[in-house]
C-alpha positions as a printed NumPy array, in Angstrom:
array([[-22.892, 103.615, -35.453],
       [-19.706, 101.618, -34.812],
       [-18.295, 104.122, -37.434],
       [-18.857, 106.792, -35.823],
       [-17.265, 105.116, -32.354],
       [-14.226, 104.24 , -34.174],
       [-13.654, 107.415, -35.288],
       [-14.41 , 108.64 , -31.589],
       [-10.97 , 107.198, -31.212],
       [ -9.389, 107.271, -34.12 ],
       [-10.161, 110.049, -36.761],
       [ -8.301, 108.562, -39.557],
       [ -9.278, 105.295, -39.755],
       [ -9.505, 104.393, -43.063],
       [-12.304, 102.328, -42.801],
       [-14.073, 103.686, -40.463],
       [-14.239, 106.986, -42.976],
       [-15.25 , 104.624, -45.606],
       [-18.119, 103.1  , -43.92 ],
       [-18.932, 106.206, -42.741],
       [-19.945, 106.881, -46.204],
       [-21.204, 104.152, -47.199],
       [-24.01 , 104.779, -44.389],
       [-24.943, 108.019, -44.638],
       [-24.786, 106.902, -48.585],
       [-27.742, 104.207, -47.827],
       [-29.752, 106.236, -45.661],
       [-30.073, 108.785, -49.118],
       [-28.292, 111.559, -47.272],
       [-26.237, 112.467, -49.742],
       [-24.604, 115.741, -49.128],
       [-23.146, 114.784, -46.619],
       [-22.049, 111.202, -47.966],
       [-20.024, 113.266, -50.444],
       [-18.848, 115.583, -47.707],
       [-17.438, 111.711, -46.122],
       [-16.001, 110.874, -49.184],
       [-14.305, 113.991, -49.598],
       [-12.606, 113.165, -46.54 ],
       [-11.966, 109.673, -47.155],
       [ -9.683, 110.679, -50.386],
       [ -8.046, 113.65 , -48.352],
       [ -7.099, 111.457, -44.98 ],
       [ -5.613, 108.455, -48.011],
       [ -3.502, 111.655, -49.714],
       [ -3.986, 109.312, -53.524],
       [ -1.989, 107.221, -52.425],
       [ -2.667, 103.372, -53.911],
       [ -0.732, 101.574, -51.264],
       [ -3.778, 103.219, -48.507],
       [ -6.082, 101.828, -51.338],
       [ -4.659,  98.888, -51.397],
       [ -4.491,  97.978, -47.712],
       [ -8.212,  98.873, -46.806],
       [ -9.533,  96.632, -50.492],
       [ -7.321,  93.757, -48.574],
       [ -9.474,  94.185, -45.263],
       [-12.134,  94.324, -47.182],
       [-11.568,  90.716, -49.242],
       [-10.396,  88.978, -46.322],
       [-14.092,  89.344, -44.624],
       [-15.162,  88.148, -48.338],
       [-16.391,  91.451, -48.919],
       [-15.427,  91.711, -52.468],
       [-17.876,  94.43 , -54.079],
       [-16.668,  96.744, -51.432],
       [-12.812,  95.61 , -51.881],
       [-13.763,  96.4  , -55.51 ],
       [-15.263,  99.876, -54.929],
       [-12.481, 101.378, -52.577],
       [-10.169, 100.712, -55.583],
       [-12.255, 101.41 , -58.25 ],
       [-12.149, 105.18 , -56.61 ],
       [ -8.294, 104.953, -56.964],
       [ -7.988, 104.951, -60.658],
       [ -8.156, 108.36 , -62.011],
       [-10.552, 109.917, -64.187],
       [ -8.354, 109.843, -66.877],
       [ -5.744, 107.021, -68.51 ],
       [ -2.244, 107.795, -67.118],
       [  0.265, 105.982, -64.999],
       [ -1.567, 104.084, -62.419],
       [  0.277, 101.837, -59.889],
       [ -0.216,  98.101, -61.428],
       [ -1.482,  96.101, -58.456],
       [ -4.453,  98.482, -58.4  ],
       [ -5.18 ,  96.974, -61.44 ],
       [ -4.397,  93.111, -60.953],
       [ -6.018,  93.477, -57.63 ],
       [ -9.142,  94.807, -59.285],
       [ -8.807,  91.573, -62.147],
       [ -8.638,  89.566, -59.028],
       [-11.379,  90.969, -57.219],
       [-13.745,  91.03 , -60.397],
       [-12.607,  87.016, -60.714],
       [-14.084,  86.835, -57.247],
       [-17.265,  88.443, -58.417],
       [-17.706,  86.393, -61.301],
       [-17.286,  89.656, -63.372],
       [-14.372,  87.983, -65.948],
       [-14.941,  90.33 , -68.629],
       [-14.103,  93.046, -66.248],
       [-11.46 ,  90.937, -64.745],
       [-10.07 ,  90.13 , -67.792],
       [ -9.439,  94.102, -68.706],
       [ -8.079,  94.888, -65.34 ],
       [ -5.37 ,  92.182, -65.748],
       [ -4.573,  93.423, -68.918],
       [ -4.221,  97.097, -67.454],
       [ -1.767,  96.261, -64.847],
       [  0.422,  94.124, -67.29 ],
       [  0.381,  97.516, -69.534],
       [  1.17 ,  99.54 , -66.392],
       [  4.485, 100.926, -66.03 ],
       [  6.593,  99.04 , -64.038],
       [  8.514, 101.112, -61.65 ],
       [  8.521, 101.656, -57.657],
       [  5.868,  98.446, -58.076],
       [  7.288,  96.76 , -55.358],
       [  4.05 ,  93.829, -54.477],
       [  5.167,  92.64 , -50.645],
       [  1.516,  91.275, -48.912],
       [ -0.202,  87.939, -48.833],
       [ -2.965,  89.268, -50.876],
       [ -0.283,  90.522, -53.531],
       [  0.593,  87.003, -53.841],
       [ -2.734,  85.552, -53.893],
       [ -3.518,  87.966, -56.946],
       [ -0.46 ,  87.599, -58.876],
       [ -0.946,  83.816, -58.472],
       [ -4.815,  84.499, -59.983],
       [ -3.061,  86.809, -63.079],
       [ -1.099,  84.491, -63.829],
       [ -3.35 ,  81.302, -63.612],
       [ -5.757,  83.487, -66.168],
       [ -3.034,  84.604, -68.001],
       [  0.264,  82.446, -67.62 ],
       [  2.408,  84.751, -70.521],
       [  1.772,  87.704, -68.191],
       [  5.608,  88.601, -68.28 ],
       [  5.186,  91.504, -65.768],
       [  3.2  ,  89.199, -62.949],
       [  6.12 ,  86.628, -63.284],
       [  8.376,  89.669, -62.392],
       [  6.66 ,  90.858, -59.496],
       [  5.75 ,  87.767, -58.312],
       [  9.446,  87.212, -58.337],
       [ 10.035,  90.323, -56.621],
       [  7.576,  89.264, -53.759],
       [  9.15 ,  85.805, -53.195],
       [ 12.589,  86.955, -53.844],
       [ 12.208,  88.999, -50.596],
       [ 10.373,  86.466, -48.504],
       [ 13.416,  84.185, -49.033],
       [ 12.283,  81.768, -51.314],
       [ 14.568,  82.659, -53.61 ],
       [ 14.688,  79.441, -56.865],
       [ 10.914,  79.897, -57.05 ],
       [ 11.566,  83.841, -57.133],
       [ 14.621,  82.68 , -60.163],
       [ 12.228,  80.888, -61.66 ],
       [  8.922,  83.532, -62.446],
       [ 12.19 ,  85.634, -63.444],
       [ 13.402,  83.592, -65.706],
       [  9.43 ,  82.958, -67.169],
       [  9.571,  86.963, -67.306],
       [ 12.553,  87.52 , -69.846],
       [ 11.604,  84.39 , -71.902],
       [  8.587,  86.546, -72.48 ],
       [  9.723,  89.558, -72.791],
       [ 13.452,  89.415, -73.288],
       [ 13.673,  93.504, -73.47 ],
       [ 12.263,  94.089, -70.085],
       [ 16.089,  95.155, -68.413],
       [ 14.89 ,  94.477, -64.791],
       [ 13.527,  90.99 , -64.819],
       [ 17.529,  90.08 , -66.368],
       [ 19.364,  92.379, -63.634],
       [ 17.266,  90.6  , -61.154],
       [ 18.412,  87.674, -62.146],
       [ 21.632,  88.317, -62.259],
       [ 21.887,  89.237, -58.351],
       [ 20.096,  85.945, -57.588],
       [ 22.489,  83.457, -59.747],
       [ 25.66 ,  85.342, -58.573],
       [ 24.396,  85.364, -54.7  ],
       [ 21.97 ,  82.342, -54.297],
       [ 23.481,  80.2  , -57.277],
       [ 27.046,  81.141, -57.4  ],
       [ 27.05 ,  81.412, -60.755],
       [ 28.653,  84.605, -61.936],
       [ 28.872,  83.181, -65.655],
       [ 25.32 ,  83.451, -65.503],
       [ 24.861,  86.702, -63.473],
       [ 27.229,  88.464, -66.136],
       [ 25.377,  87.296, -69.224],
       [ 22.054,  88.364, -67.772],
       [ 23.135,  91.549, -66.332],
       [ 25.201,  92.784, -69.782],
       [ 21.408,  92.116, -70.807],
       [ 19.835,  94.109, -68.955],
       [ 22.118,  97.083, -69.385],
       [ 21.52 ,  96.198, -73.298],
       [ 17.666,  96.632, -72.979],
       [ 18.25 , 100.041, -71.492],
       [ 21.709, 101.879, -71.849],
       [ 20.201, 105.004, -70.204],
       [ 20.195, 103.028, -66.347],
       [ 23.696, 104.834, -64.827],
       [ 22.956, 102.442, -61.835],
       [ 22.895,  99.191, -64.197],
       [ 25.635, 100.5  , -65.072],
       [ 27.343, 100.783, -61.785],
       [ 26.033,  97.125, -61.231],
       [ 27.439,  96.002, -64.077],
       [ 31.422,  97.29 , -63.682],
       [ 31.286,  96.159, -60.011],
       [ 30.258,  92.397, -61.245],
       [ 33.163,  92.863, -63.765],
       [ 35.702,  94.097, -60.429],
       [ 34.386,  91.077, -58.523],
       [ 35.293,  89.09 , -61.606],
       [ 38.56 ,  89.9  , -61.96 ],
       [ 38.366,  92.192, -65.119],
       [ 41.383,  94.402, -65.48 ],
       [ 41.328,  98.043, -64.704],
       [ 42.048,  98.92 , -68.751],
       [ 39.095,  96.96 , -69.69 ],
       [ 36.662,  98.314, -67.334],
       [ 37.791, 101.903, -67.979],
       [ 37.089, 101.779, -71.414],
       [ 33.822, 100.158, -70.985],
       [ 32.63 , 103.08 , -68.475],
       [ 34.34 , 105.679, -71.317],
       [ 31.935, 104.212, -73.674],
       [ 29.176, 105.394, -71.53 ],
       [ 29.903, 109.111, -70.384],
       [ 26.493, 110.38 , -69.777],
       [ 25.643, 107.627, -67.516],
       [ 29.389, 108.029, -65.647],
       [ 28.473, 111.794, -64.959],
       [ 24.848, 110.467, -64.251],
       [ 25.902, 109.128, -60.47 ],
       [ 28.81 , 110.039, -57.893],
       [ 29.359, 106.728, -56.757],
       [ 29.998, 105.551, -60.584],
       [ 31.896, 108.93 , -61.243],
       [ 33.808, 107.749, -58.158],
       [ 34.982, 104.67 , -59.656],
       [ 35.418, 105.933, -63.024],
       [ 38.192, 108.042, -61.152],
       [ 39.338, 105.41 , -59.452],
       [ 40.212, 103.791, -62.439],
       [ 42.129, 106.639, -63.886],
       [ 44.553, 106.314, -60.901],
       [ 44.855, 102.25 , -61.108],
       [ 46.01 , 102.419, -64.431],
       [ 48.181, 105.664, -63.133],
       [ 46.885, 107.882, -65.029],
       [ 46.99 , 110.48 , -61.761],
       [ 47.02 , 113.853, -63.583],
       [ 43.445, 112.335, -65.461],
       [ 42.12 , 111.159, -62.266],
       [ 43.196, 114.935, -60.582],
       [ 40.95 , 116.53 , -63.617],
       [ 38.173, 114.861, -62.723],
       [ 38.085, 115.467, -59.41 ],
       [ 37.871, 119.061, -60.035],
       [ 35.395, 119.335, -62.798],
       [ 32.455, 117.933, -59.907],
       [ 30.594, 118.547, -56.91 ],
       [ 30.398, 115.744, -55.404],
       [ 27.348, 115.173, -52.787],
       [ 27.929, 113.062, -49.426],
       [ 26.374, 109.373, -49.211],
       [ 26.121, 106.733, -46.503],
       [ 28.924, 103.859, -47.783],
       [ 30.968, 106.791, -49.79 ],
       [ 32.859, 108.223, -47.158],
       [ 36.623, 108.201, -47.631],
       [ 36.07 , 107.293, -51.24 ],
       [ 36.384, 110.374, -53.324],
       [ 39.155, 111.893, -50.837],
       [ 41.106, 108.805, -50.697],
       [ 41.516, 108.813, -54.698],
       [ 42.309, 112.158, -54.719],
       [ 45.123, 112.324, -51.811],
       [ 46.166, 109.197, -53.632],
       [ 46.477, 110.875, -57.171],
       [ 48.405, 113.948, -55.66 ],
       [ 50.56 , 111.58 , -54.048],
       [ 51.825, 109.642, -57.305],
       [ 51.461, 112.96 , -59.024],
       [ 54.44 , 113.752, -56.524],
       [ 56.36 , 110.765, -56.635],
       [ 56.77 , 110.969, -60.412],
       [ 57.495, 114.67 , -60.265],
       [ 60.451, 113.22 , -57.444],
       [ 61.598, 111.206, -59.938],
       [ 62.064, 113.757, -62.506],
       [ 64.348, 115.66 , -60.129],
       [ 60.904, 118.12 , -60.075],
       [ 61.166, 119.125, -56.26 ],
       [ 59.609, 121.935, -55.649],
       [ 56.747, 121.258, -57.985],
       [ 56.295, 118.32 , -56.261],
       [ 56.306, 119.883, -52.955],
       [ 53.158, 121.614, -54.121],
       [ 51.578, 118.877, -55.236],
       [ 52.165, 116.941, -52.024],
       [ 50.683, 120.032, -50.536],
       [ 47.75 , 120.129, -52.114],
       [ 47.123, 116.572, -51.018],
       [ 47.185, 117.642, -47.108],
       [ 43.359, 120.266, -47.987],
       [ 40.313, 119.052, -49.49 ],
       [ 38.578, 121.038, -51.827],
       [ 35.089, 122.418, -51.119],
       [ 34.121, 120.373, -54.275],
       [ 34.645, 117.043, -52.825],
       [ 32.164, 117.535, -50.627],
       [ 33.979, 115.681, -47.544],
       [ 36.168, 116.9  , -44.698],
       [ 38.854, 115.061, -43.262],
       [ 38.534, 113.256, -40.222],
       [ 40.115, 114.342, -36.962],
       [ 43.646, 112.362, -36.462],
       [ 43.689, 111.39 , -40.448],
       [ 46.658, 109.651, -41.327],
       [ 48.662, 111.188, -43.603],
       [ 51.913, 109.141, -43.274],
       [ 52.446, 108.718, -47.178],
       [ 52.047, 112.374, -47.692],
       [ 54.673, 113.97 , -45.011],
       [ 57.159, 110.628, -45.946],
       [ 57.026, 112.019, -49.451],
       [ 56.968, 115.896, -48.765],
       [ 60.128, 114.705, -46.63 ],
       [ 61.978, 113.428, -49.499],
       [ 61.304, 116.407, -51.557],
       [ 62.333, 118.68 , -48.903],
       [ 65.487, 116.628, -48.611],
       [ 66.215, 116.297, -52.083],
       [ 66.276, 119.815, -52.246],
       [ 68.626, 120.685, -49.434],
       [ 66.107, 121.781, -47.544],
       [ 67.333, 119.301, -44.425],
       [ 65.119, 120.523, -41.309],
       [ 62.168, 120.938, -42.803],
       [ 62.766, 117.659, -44.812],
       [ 63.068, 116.108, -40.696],
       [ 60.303, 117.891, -39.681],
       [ 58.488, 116.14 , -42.763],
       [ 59.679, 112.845, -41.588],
       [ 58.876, 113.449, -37.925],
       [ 55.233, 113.765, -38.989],
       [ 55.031, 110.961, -41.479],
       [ 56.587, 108.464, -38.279],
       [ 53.736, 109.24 , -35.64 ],
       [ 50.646, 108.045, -35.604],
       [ 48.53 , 104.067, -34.336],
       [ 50.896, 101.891, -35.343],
       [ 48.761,  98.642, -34.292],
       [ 47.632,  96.956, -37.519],
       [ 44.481,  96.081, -37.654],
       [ 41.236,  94.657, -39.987],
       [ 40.125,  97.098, -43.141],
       [ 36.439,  96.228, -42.792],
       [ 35.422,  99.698, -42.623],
       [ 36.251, 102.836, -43.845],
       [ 37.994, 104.454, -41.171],
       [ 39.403, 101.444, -40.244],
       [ 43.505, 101.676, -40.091],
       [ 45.04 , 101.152, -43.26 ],
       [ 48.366,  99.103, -43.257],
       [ 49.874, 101.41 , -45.808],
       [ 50.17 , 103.959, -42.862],
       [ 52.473, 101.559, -40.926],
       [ 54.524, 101.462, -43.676],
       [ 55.352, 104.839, -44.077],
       [ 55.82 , 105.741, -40.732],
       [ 58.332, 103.022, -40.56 ],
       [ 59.944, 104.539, -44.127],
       [ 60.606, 107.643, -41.919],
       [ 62.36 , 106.198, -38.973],
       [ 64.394, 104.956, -41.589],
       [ 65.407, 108.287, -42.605],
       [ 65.185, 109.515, -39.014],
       [ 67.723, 107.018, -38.596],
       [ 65.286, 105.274, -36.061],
       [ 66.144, 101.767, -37.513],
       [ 64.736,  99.592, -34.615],
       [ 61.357, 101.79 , -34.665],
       [ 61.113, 101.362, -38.077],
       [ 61.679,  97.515, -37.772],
       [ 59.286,  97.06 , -35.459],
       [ 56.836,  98.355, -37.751],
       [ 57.197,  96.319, -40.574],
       [ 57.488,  93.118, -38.229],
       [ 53.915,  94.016, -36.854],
       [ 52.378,  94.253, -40.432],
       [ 54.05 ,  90.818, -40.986],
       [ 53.152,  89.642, -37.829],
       [ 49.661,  90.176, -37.728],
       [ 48.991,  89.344, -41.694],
       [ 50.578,  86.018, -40.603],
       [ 48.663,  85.457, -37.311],
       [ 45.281,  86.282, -38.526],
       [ 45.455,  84.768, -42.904],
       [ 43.226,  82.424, -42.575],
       [ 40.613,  83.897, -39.895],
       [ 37.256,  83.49 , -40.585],
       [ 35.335,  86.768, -40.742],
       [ 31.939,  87.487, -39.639],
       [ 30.256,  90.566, -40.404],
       [ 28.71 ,  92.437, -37.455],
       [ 24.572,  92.79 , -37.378],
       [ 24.998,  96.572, -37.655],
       [ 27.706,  97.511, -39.31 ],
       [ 27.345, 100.702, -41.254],
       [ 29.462, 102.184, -44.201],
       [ 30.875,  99.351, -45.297],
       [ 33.71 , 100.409, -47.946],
       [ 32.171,  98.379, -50.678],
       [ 28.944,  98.212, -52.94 ],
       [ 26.966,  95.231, -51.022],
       [ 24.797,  94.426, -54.18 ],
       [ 26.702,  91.522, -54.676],
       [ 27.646,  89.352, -51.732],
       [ 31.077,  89.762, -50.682],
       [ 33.43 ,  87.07 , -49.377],
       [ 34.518,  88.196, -46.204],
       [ 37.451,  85.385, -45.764],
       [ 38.441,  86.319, -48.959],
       [ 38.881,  90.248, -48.408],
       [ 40.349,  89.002, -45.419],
       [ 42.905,  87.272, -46.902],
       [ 44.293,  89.996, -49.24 ],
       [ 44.111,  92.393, -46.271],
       [ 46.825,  90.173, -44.937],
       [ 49.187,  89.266, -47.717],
       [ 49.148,  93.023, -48.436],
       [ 49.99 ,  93.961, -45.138],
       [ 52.773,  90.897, -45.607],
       [ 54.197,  92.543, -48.763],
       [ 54.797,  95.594, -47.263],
       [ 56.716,  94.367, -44.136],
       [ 58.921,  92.155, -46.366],
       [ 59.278,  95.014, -48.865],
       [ 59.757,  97.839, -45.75 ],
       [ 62.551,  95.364, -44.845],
       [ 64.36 ,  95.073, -47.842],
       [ 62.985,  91.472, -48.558],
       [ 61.952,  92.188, -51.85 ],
       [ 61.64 ,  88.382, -53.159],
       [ 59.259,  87.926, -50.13 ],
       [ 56.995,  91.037, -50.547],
       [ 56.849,  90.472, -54.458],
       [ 55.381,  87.032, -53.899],
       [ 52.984,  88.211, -51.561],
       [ 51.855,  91.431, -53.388],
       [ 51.372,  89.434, -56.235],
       [ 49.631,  86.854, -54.896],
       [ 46.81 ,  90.089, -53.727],
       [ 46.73 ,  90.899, -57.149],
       [ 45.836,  86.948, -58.275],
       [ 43.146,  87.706, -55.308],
       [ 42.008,  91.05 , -56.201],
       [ 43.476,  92.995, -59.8  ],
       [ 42.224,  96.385, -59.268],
       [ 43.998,  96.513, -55.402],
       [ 45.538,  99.459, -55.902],
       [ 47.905,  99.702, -52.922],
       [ 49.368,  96.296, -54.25 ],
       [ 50.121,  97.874, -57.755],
       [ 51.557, 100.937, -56.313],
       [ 54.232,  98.904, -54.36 ],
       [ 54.654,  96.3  , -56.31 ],
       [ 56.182,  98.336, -58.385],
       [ 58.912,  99.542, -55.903],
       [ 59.643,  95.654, -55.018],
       [ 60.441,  95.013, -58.495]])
């Protein structure tokens, strides 16, 4: 038979293996029609998207009882959770058949289904969602995936609007209102909106740490302060400790409303796990908290202990669960270490400090990524040649920060196609002229400040802050320029 040929060729062809059976089934040989079916459910492992795919071969040759069959064999024997298009694809298929009682109790099924990894993506998905929902238009759960299936196929206000249809039926369903939010805040540009509906959908379900993650980075892209947010993830503990990435922020946080010996605690009470997009994240919080750990300590006339602090900053913990990068740029730490070497009479190691803290790229550049330069580096090396006594090398540092914040304000930034490990959380579209532009005025407040301006670099520093709140580097230093 042509079964048998196929499989001549191909031994797991679905299909093949199904009419395989279905043929040895007819011709009453039934022992080894089972043995063929047998097969048939090994080679598709349970899985209902293998189901799924062979029923929509079936129905687009019209062949609708045998659609119907192949998934009828994917249900289990028992109730439990079953994947829902199994089940609206069987409502639709019945519909077909003229079978509407039957339809009408599959459609029901897959409404009652539970919800997650359901992600409906082919043409038949959207054919049968269309059918559940023509039977049954306050079929909350086919408005949501229907959304889902549009949402990704670009047409995104038809994909707002079965979402919205979805929580006006069923206003505690959490995903149809985080949905939404993404689309009014990226396709709409309407965060008002986005914020209600995602403070919804965390509502509906307090237990989702990565709602929750959504949620405070809409509130950072809105401008929320760093106090509010922090008590709002304190509020939530379980779900903080629940994700790195969140526990990330939740120490970042601690340090942009200074409080460094909190953020320091933190850090060493987890294991933290590598992740594509995190890299430089938790290291850069915690070099940063040692570092204003120190400062304060240098303040206090507390040299030595903040020599050790300092220290500490130069070797990553096992826990952090990130090496440093070969030729890491440590200006800010050696600068530092310098003045607490020199504060404490310690002149030649306080030079050697210095020494270290001036070298390094001293080419400003774009922060797009996360081992892209960062201007504070320029900075400090041109604090040391100041107390090298280098006063023309340090100069020319802080004139190249200005220099190139100036030349390049108001570029306009395109993303490249493959860009990986961005520095951000890309749920939310980003404005890359925007980023752009407080990339520049930051790197324009430090030249102005690194030359004494102070006027000039408070302006400018403040003027990131307007842009950004949380920018940490700009609270650090404006500080000193005030």
């Amino acid at each position: 038979s042509a079964a048998v040929e196929t499989l001549n060729l191909d031994v797991a062809d679905f299909g093949a293996n199904y009419e395989k059976y279905l043929n040895l089934d007819a011709r009453g040989l039934h022992e080894e029609a089972a043995a063929a079916l047998d097969n048939f459910r090994y080679l598709l492992r349970g899985d209902a998207h293998n189901y799924l795919q062979l029923a929509a071969d079936y129905a687009g040759c019209g062949l609708y009882e045998e659609a119907a069959d192949v998934l009828h064999g994917a249900l289990p024997d028992q109730a439990g959770d079953v994947y829902p298009m199994l089940h609206y694809t069987l409502g639709y298929l019945y519909g077909k058949l003229g079978r509407q009682d039957d339809s009408a109790k599959q459609l029901r099924a897959g409404q009652a289904a539970t919800s997650a990894y359901c992600f409906p993506n082919s043409l038949l998905d959207m054919q049968v969602l269309e059918y559940a929902l023509g039977q049954n238009p306050g079929d909350a759960r086919a408005h949501y995936y229907l959304g889902n299936l549009l949402y990704d196929k670009k047409r995104h206000q038809e994909a707002i609007r079965h979402w919205e249809a979805s929580t006006e039926l069923d206003s505690s369903f959490p995903t149809s209102h985080r949905n939404l939010a993404l689309a009014y805040f990226n396709k709409q540009n309407d965060p008002g909106k986005a914020r209600t509906c995602l403070e919804l959908a965390y509502a509906a379900d307090q237990s989702d740490a990565r709602v929750l993650y959504e949620l405070d980075q809409l509130y950072k892209k809105l401008g929320i302060s760093a106090q509010q947010r922090l008590e709002h993830l304190s509020s939530h503990p379980d779900q903080v400790r629940m994700r790195d990435d969140l526990f990330v922020e939740y120490v970042t946080l601690h340090n942009t409303v200074l409080r460094h010996e909190e953020a320091i605690g933190l850090l060493n009470s987890r294991k933290f796990h590598p992740w594509e997009g995190g890299e430089g994240k938790v290291t850069g919080q915690y070099v940063l908290a040692h570092v204003e750990l120190g400062k304060k300590l240098l303040a206090e006339q507390a040299y030595k202990e903040a020599e050790k602090v300092l220290l500490r900053a130069l070797v990553y913990p096992d826990n952090l669960g990130e090496g440093k990068l070969a030729g890491a740029q440590e200006n800010n730490i050696y600068y530092y270490l310098g003045c607490a070497l020199e504060a404490d009479g310690r002149n030649e190691e306080a030079k050697k400090a210095f020494r270290l803290a001036s070298q390094g790229i001293d080419e400003p550049a774009g922060a797009m990524f996360y081992n892209d330069q960062p201007p504070d580096t320029i900075f400090y090396q041109g604090l040391a040649w100041s107390r090298l006594q280098g006063d023309k090398e340090a100069a020319s540092r802080f004139n190249k920060l200005i220099d190139y914040g100036e030349t390049h304000l108001f570029d306009k930034v395109k993303l490249d196609y493959f860009a990986v490990s961005l520095p951000d959380f890309l749920v939310f579209d980003d404005d890359l002229n925007r980023r752009n532009e407080i990339h520049c005025r930051y790197m324009i407040g430090l030249g102005h400040l690194g030359l004494g301006r102070l006027a000039e670099s408070q302006a400018q520093l403040e003027e990131v802050l307007r842009l950004e709140p949380n920018h940490q580097g700009a609270i650090i230093h404006l500080q000193t320029a005030e």
